[in-house]
Amino acid sequence: SDEFTNLENRIKVTTDTTEQFDKALKGIKKSALDSRSDLEATAKLYQRIAINSKDLGISQKDILRTADAVAKSLKVSGASATEATSSLTQFAQAIGAGTLQGEELRSTLENNAVLSKAIASALGKSVGDLRKMGETGQLTATRVLRAILSQADGIDAKFKKMGVTYQDAFMNLGTATRVMLNNVSKAFF
């Protein structure tokens, strides 16, 4: 479908080789399924991080790990599917802009308490301090992503304790169906 082709195009612009593209697409699909998150929002977050990856000094593996940790932290925080998709999109916008501040920071603090606490912990600050740091531009993308990477194992441990809801199951069913239909479409076109 066009939607999936657009998703693939979004990833292609961030990779240099077919091997990198295949690895990124596989990782994004795995992350969306593992975290029971929206595939499109996961891909957008990956793209925003990847576009800036050279400036941020992080590898493709770290990009995938960060996107996965952010998506899982939303589930642990209790965000609804709509809140999670919105929060992933706003977080991606902040990373794309180079700084977590303003509306994007507010969204993260309100909808993703687990990620907020993880970032604060990694920086040796309180969650309240994050708001002040955002106002002064101290929450750069590099600093935030490194903080998330350092806390990813802890987020994973909390996520593993979460039960699968019907909403999660239907989200994964939708993702799996989209992937399958894309594969069938490619076989015929």
PDB file of C-alpha atoms in Angstrom:
ATOM      1  CA  SER A   1       0.000   0.000   0.000  1.00  0.00           C
ATOM      2  CA  ASP A   2       1.026   3.612  -0.389  1.00  0.00           C
ATOM      3  CA  GLU A   3       1.129   4.041   3.368  1.00  0.00           C
ATOM      4  CA  PHE A   4       3.699   1.264   3.760  1.00  0.00           C
ATOM      5  CA  THR A   5       5.665   2.515   0.743  1.00  0.00           C
ATOM      6  CA  ASN A   6       5.815   5.946   2.393  1.00  0.00           C
ATOM      7  CA  LEU A   7       7.051   4.294   5.581  1.00  0.00           C
ATOM      8  CA  GLU A   8       9.776   2.494   3.613  1.00  0.00           C
ATOM      9  CA  ASN A   9      10.720   5.716   1.827  1.00  0.00           C
ATOM     10  CA  ARG A  10      11.028   7.444   5.198  1.00  0.00           C
ATOM     11  CA  ILE A  11      13.574   4.804   6.223  1.00  0.00           C
ATOM     12  CA  LYS A  12      15.426   4.725   2.876  1.00  0.00           C
ATOM     13  CA  VAL A  13      16.420   8.383   3.178  1.00  0.00           C
ATOM     14  CA  THR A  14      18.226   7.567   6.423  1.00  0.00           C
ATOM     15  CA  THR A  15      20.236   4.593   5.135  1.00  0.00           C
ATOM     16  CA  ASP A  16      23.080   4.318   2.638  1.00  0.00           C
ATOM     17  CA  THR A  17      22.822   0.657   1.641  1.00  0.00           C
ATOM     18  CA  THR A  18      20.171  -1.978   1.060  1.00  0.00           C
ATOM     19  CA  GLU A  19      21.610  -3.910   3.991  1.00  0.00           C
ATOM     20  CA  GLN A  20      21.190  -0.920   6.320  1.00  0.00           C
ATOM     21  CA  PHE A  21      17.653  -0.376   5.031  1.00  0.00           C
ATOM     22  CA  ASP A  22      16.701  -4.021   5.545  1.00  0.00           C
ATOM     23  CA  LYS A  23      18.159  -3.988   9.046  1.00  0.00           C
ATOM     24  CA  ALA A  24      16.364  -0.741   9.921  1.00  0.00           C
ATOM     25  CA  LEU A  25      12.997  -1.888   8.552  1.00  0.00           C
ATOM     26  CA  LYS A  26      13.273  -5.226  10.338  1.00  0.00           C
ATOM     27  CA  GLY A  27      14.231  -3.448  13.569  1.00  0.00           C
ATOM     28  CA  ILE A  28      11.368  -0.952  13.323  1.00  0.00           C
ATOM     29  CA  LYS A  29       8.815  -3.708  12.694  1.00  0.00           C
ATOM     30  CA  LYS A  30      10.252  -5.722  15.596  1.00  0.00           C
ATOM     31  CA  SER A  31      10.213  -2.701  17.890  1.00  0.00           C
ATOM     32  CA  ALA A  32       6.610  -1.824  16.994  1.00  0.00           C
ATOM     33  CA  LEU A  33       5.490  -5.417  17.605  1.00  0.00           C
ATOM     34  CA  ASP A  34       7.584  -5.931  20.767  1.00  0.00           C
ATOM     35  CA  SER A  35       6.429  -2.638  22.288  1.00  0.00           C
ATOM     36  CA  ARG A  36       2.881  -3.042  20.946  1.00  0.00           C
ATOM     37  CA  SER A  37       3.142   0.437  19.418  1.00  0.00           C
ATOM     38  CA  ASP A  38       2.028   2.115  16.220  1.00  0.00           C
ATOM     39  CA  LEU A  39       4.316   1.145  13.329  1.00  0.00           C
ATOM     40  CA  GLU A  40       4.109   4.549  11.641  1.00  0.00           C
ATOM     41  CA  ALA A  41       4.935   6.463  14.843  1.00  0.00           C
ATOM     42  CA  THR A  42       7.847   4.111  15.556  1.00  0.00           C
ATOM     43  CA  ALA A  43       9.165   4.663  12.028  1.00  0.00           C
ATOM     44  CA  LYS A  44       8.855   8.457  12.392  1.00  0.00           C
ATOM     45  CA  LEU A  45      10.825   8.377  15.628  1.00  0.00           C
ATOM     46  CA  TYR A  46      13.489   6.186  14.015  1.00  0.00           C
ATOM     47  CA  GLN A  47      13.693   8.558  11.040  1.00  0.00           C
ATOM     48  CA  ARG A  48      14.073  11.692  13.168  1.00  0.00           C
ATOM     49  CA  ILE A  49      16.851  10.138  15.228  1.00  0.00           C
ATOM     50  CA  ALA A  50      18.550   8.593  12.185  1.00  0.00           C
ATOM     51  CA  ILE A  51      18.574  11.824  10.177  1.00  0.00           C
ATOM     52  CA  ASN A  52      20.561  13.424  12.993  1.00  0.00           C
ATOM     53  CA  SER A  53      22.562  10.316  13.930  1.00  0.00           C
ATOM     54  CA  LYS A  54      25.878  11.558  12.562  1.00  0.00           C
ATOM     55  CA  ASP A  55      25.557  14.794  14.522  1.00  0.00           C
ATOM     56  CA  LEU A  56      24.385  12.845  17.572  1.00  0.00           C
ATOM     57  CA  GLY A  57      27.170  10.284  17.285  1.00  0.00           C
ATOM     58  CA  ILE A  58      24.957   7.201  17.603  1.00  0.00           C
ATOM     59  CA  SER A  59      24.837   3.975  15.609  1.00  0.00           C
ATOM     60  CA  GLN A  60      21.907   2.336  13.843  1.00  0.00           C
ATOM     61  CA  LYS A  61      21.754  -0.190  16.682  1.00  0.00           C
ATOM     62  CA  ASP A  62      21.486   2.669  19.198  1.00  0.00           C
ATOM     63  CA  ILE A  63      18.790   4.375  17.119  1.00  0.00           C
ATOM     64  CA  LEU A  64      16.679   1.208  17.153  1.00  0.00           C
ATOM     65  CA  ARG A  65      17.352   0.671  20.859  1.00  0.00           C
ATOM     66  CA  THR A  66      16.300   4.235  21.682  1.00  0.00           C
ATOM     67  CA  ALA A  67      13.093   4.056  19.637  1.00  0.00           C
ATOM     68  CA  ASP A  68      12.243   0.756  21.322  1.00  0.00           C
ATOM     69  CA  ALA A  69      12.905   2.146  24.825  1.00  0.00           C
ATOM     70  CA  VAL A  70      10.774   5.235  24.185  1.00  0.00           C
ATOM     71  CA  ALA A  71       7.867   3.150  22.858  1.00  0.00           C
ATOM     72  CA  LYS A  72       8.067   0.696  25.772  1.00  0.00           C
ATOM     73  CA  SER A  73       8.266   3.506  28.318  1.00  0.00           C
ATOM     74  CA  LEU A  74       4.943   4.820  27.043  1.00  0.00           C
ATOM     75  CA  LYS A  75       3.282   1.456  27.690  1.00  0.00           C
ATOM     76  CA  VAL A  76       4.747   1.287  31.187  1.00  0.00           C
ATOM     77  CA  SER A  77       3.536   4.845  31.790  1.00  0.00           C
ATOM     78  CA  GLY A  78      -0.006   3.728  30.990  1.00  0.00           C
ATOM     79  CA  ALA A  79      -0.475   5.882  27.904  1.00  0.00           C
ATOM     80  CA  SER A  80      -3.419   4.992  25.685  1.00  0.00           C
ATOM     81  CA  ALA A  81      -2.717   4.091  22.054  1.00  0.00           C
ATOM     82  CA  THR A  82      -3.679   7.630  20.991  1.00  0.00           C
ATOM     83  CA  GLU A  83      -1.551   9.261  23.698  1.00  0.00           C
ATOM     84  CA  ALA A  84       1.379   6.976  22.866  1.00  0.00           C
ATOM     85  CA  THR A  85       1.212   7.754  19.147  1.00  0.00           C
ATOM     86  CA  SER A  86       0.951  11.482  19.843  1.00  0.00           C
ATOM     87  CA  SER A  87       3.782  11.384  22.372  1.00  0.00           C
ATOM     88  CA  LEU A  88       6.046   9.394  20.027  1.00  0.00           C
ATOM     89  CA  THR A  89       5.385  11.928  17.285  1.00  0.00           C
ATOM     90  CA  GLN A  90       6.093  14.919  19.520  1.00  0.00           C
ATOM     91  CA  PHE A  91       9.218  13.305  20.944  1.00  0.00           C
ATOM     92  CA  ALA A  92      10.394  12.615  17.384  1.00  0.00           C
ATOM     93  CA  GLN A  93       9.798  16.277  16.511  1.00  0.00           C
ATOM     94  CA  ALA A  94      11.913  17.373  19.476  1.00  0.00           C
ATOM     95  CA  ILE A  95      14.762  15.088  18.473  1.00  0.00           C
ATOM     96  CA  GLY A  96      14.491  16.361  14.904  1.00  0.00           C
ATOM     97  CA  ALA A  97      14.683  19.937  16.188  1.00  0.00           C
ATOM     98  CA  GLY A  98      17.716  19.086  18.314  1.00  0.00           C
ATOM     99  CA  THR A  99      16.236  20.010  21.705  1.00  0.00           C
ATOM    100  CA  LEU A 100      13.519  18.649  23.984  1.00  0.00           C
ATOM    101  CA  GLN A 101      11.609  21.738  25.112  1.00  0.00           C
ATOM    102  CA  GLY A 102       8.262  23.512  24.925  1.00  0.00           C
ATOM    103  CA  GLU A 103       5.202  21.507  23.850  1.00  0.00           C
ATOM    104  CA  GLU A 104       7.259  18.382  23.135  1.00  0.00           C
ATOM    105  CA  LEU A 105       8.750  18.415  26.638  1.00  0.00           C
ATOM    106  CA  ARG A 106       5.337  19.036  28.179  1.00  0.00           C
ATOM    107  CA  SER A 107       3.912  16.074  26.271  1.00  0.00           C
ATOM    108  CA  THR A 108       6.746  13.823  27.430  1.00  0.00           C
ATOM    109  CA  LEU A 109       6.389  14.907  31.055  1.00  0.00           C
ATOM    110  CA  GLU A 110       2.599  14.447  31.001  1.00  0.00           C
ATOM    111  CA  ASN A 111       2.261  11.272  28.934  1.00  0.00           C
ATOM    112  CA  ASN A 112       5.481   9.444  29.677  1.00  0.00           C
ATOM    113  CA  ALA A 113       6.380   9.548  33.345  1.00  0.00           C
ATOM    114  CA  VAL A 114       8.653   6.506  33.016  1.00  0.00           C
ATOM    115  CA  LEU A 115      10.768   8.127  30.302  1.00  0.00           C
ATOM    116  CA  SER A 116      10.826  11.433  32.184  1.00  0.00           C
ATOM    117  CA  LYS A 117      12.100   9.692  35.316  1.00  0.00           C
ATOM    118  CA  ALA A 118      14.646   7.705  33.301  1.00  0.00           C
ATOM    119  CA  ILE A 119      16.049  10.831  31.655  1.00  0.00           C
ATOM    120  CA  ALA A 120      16.128  12.694  34.981  1.00  0.00           C
ATOM    121  CA  SER A 121      17.840   9.775  36.705  1.00  0.00           C
ATOM    122  CA  ALA A 122      20.493   9.478  34.005  1.00  0.00           C
ATOM    123  CA  LEU A 123      21.198  13.206  34.265  1.00  0.00           C
ATOM    124  CA  GLY A 124      21.258  13.145  38.077  1.00  0.00           C
ATOM    125  CA  LYS A 125      18.301  15.524  38.227  1.00  0.00           C
ATOM    126  CA  SER A 126      14.682  15.490  39.344  1.00  0.00           C
ATOM    127  CA  VAL A 127      11.773  15.406  36.905  1.00  0.00           C
ATOM    128  CA  GLY A 128      10.985  18.997  37.976  1.00  0.00           C
ATOM    129  CA  ASP A 129      14.501  20.001  36.950  1.00  0.00           C
ATOM    130  CA  LEU A 130      13.833  18.720  33.424  1.00  0.00           C
ATOM    131  CA  ARG A 131      11.262  21.466  32.850  1.00  0.00           C
ATOM    132  CA  LYS A 132      13.818  24.118  33.845  1.00  0.00           C
ATOM    133  CA  MET A 133      16.495  22.472  31.713  1.00  0.00           C
ATOM    134  CA  GLY A 134      14.120  22.432  28.741  1.00  0.00           C
ATOM    135  CA  GLU A 135      13.387  26.136  29.139  1.00  0.00           C
ATOM    136  CA  THR A 136      17.085  26.927  28.939  1.00  0.00           C
ATOM    137  CA  GLY A 137      17.804  24.556  26.031  1.00  0.00           C
ATOM    138  CA  GLN A 138      19.894  22.147  28.087  1.00  0.00           C
ATOM    139  CA  LEU A 139      17.962  19.049  26.976  1.00  0.00           C
ATOM    140  CA  THR A 140      19.774  18.626  23.692  1.00  0.00           C
ATOM    141  CA  ALA A 141      18.946  15.626  21.525  1.00  0.00           C
ATOM    142  CA  THR A 142      22.382  14.131  22.152  1.00  0.00           C
ATOM    143  CA  ARG A 143      22.044  14.459  25.908  1.00  0.00           C
ATOM    144  CA  VAL A 144      18.504  13.074  25.970  1.00  0.00           C
ATOM    145  CA  LEU A 145      19.264  10.118  23.683  1.00  0.00           C
ATOM    146  CA  ARG A 146      22.364   9.149  25.660  1.00  0.00           C
ATOM    147  CA  ALA A 147      20.291   9.335  28.854  1.00  0.00           C
ATOM    148  CA  ILE A 148      17.629   7.059  27.348  1.00  0.00           C
ATOM    149  CA  LEU A 149      20.222   4.562  26.131  1.00  0.00           C
ATOM    150  CA  SER A 150      21.734   4.389  29.609  1.00  0.00           C
ATOM    151  CA  GLN A 151      18.298   3.609  31.087  1.00  0.00           C
ATOM    152  CA  ALA A 152      16.993   1.252  28.363  1.00  0.00           C
ATOM    153  CA  ASP A 153      17.626  -1.952  30.342  1.00  0.00           C
ATOM    154  CA  GLY A 154      15.608  -0.619  33.280  1.00  0.00           C
ATOM    155  CA  ILE A 155      12.748   0.359  30.966  1.00  0.00           C
ATOM    156  CA  ASP A 156      12.852  -3.135  29.430  1.00  0.00           C
ATOM    157  CA  ALA A 157      12.659  -4.747  32.870  1.00  0.00           C
ATOM    158  CA  LYS A 158       9.552  -2.721  33.752  1.00  0.00           C
ATOM    159  CA  PHE A 159       7.971  -3.422  30.367  1.00  0.00           C
ATOM    160  CA  LYS A 160       8.411  -7.185  30.768  1.00  0.00           C
ATOM    161  CA  LYS A 161       6.122  -7.039  33.809  1.00  0.00           C
ATOM    162  CA  MET A 162       3.277  -5.597  31.706  1.00  0.00           C
ATOM    163  CA  GLY A 163       0.436  -7.829  30.573  1.00  0.00           C
ATOM    164  CA  VAL A 164      -0.832  -7.684  27.006  1.00  0.00           C
ATOM    165  CA  THR A 165      -4.167  -5.875  26.697  1.00  0.00           C
ATOM    166  CA  TYR A 166      -6.756  -6.380  23.961  1.00  0.00           C
ATOM    167  CA  GLN A 167      -5.791  -2.952  22.628  1.00  0.00           C
ATOM    168  CA  ASP A 168      -2.150  -4.120  22.441  1.00  0.00           C
ATOM    169  CA  ALA A 169      -3.145  -7.320  20.678  1.00  0.00           C
ATOM    170  CA  PHE A 170      -5.199  -5.427  18.099  1.00  0.00           C
ATOM    171  CA  MET A 171      -2.364  -2.944  17.569  1.00  0.00           C
ATOM    172  CA  ASN A 172      -0.038  -5.857  16.803  1.00  0.00           C
ATOM    173  CA  LEU A 173      -2.648  -7.511  14.616  1.00  0.00           C
ATOM    174  CA  GLY A 174      -2.893  -4.293  12.604  1.00  0.00           C
ATOM    175  CA  THR A 175       0.893  -4.048  12.290  1.00  0.00           C
ATOM    176  CA  ALA A 176       1.251  -7.694  11.267  1.00  0.00           C
ATOM    177  CA  THR A 177      -1.558  -7.320   8.715  1.00  0.00           C
ATOM    178  CA  ARG A 178       0.030  -4.209   7.193  1.00  0.00           C
ATOM    179  CA  VAL A 179       3.388  -5.992   6.911  1.00  0.00           C
ATOM    180  CA  MET A 180       1.765  -9.079   5.364  1.00  0.00           C
ATOM    181  CA  LEU A 181      -0.260  -7.051   2.847  1.00  0.00           C
ATOM    182  CA  ASN A 182       2.874  -5.136   1.882  1.00  0.00           C
ATOM    183  CA  ASN A 183       4.710  -8.417   1.270  1.00  0.00           C
ATOM    184  CA  VAL A 184       1.812  -9.768  -0.821  1.00  0.00           C
ATOM    185  CA  SER A 185       1.651  -6.507  -2.770  1.00  0.00           C
ATOM    186  CA  LYS A 186       5.376  -6.675  -3.564  1.00  0.00           C
ATOM    187  CA  ALA A 187       4.996 -10.253  -4.770  1.00  0.00           C
ATOM    188  CA  PHE A 188       2.486  -9.149  -7.406  1.00  0.00           C
ATOM    189  CA  PHE A 189       3.775  -5.711  -8.406  1.00  0.00           C
TER     190      PHE A 189
END
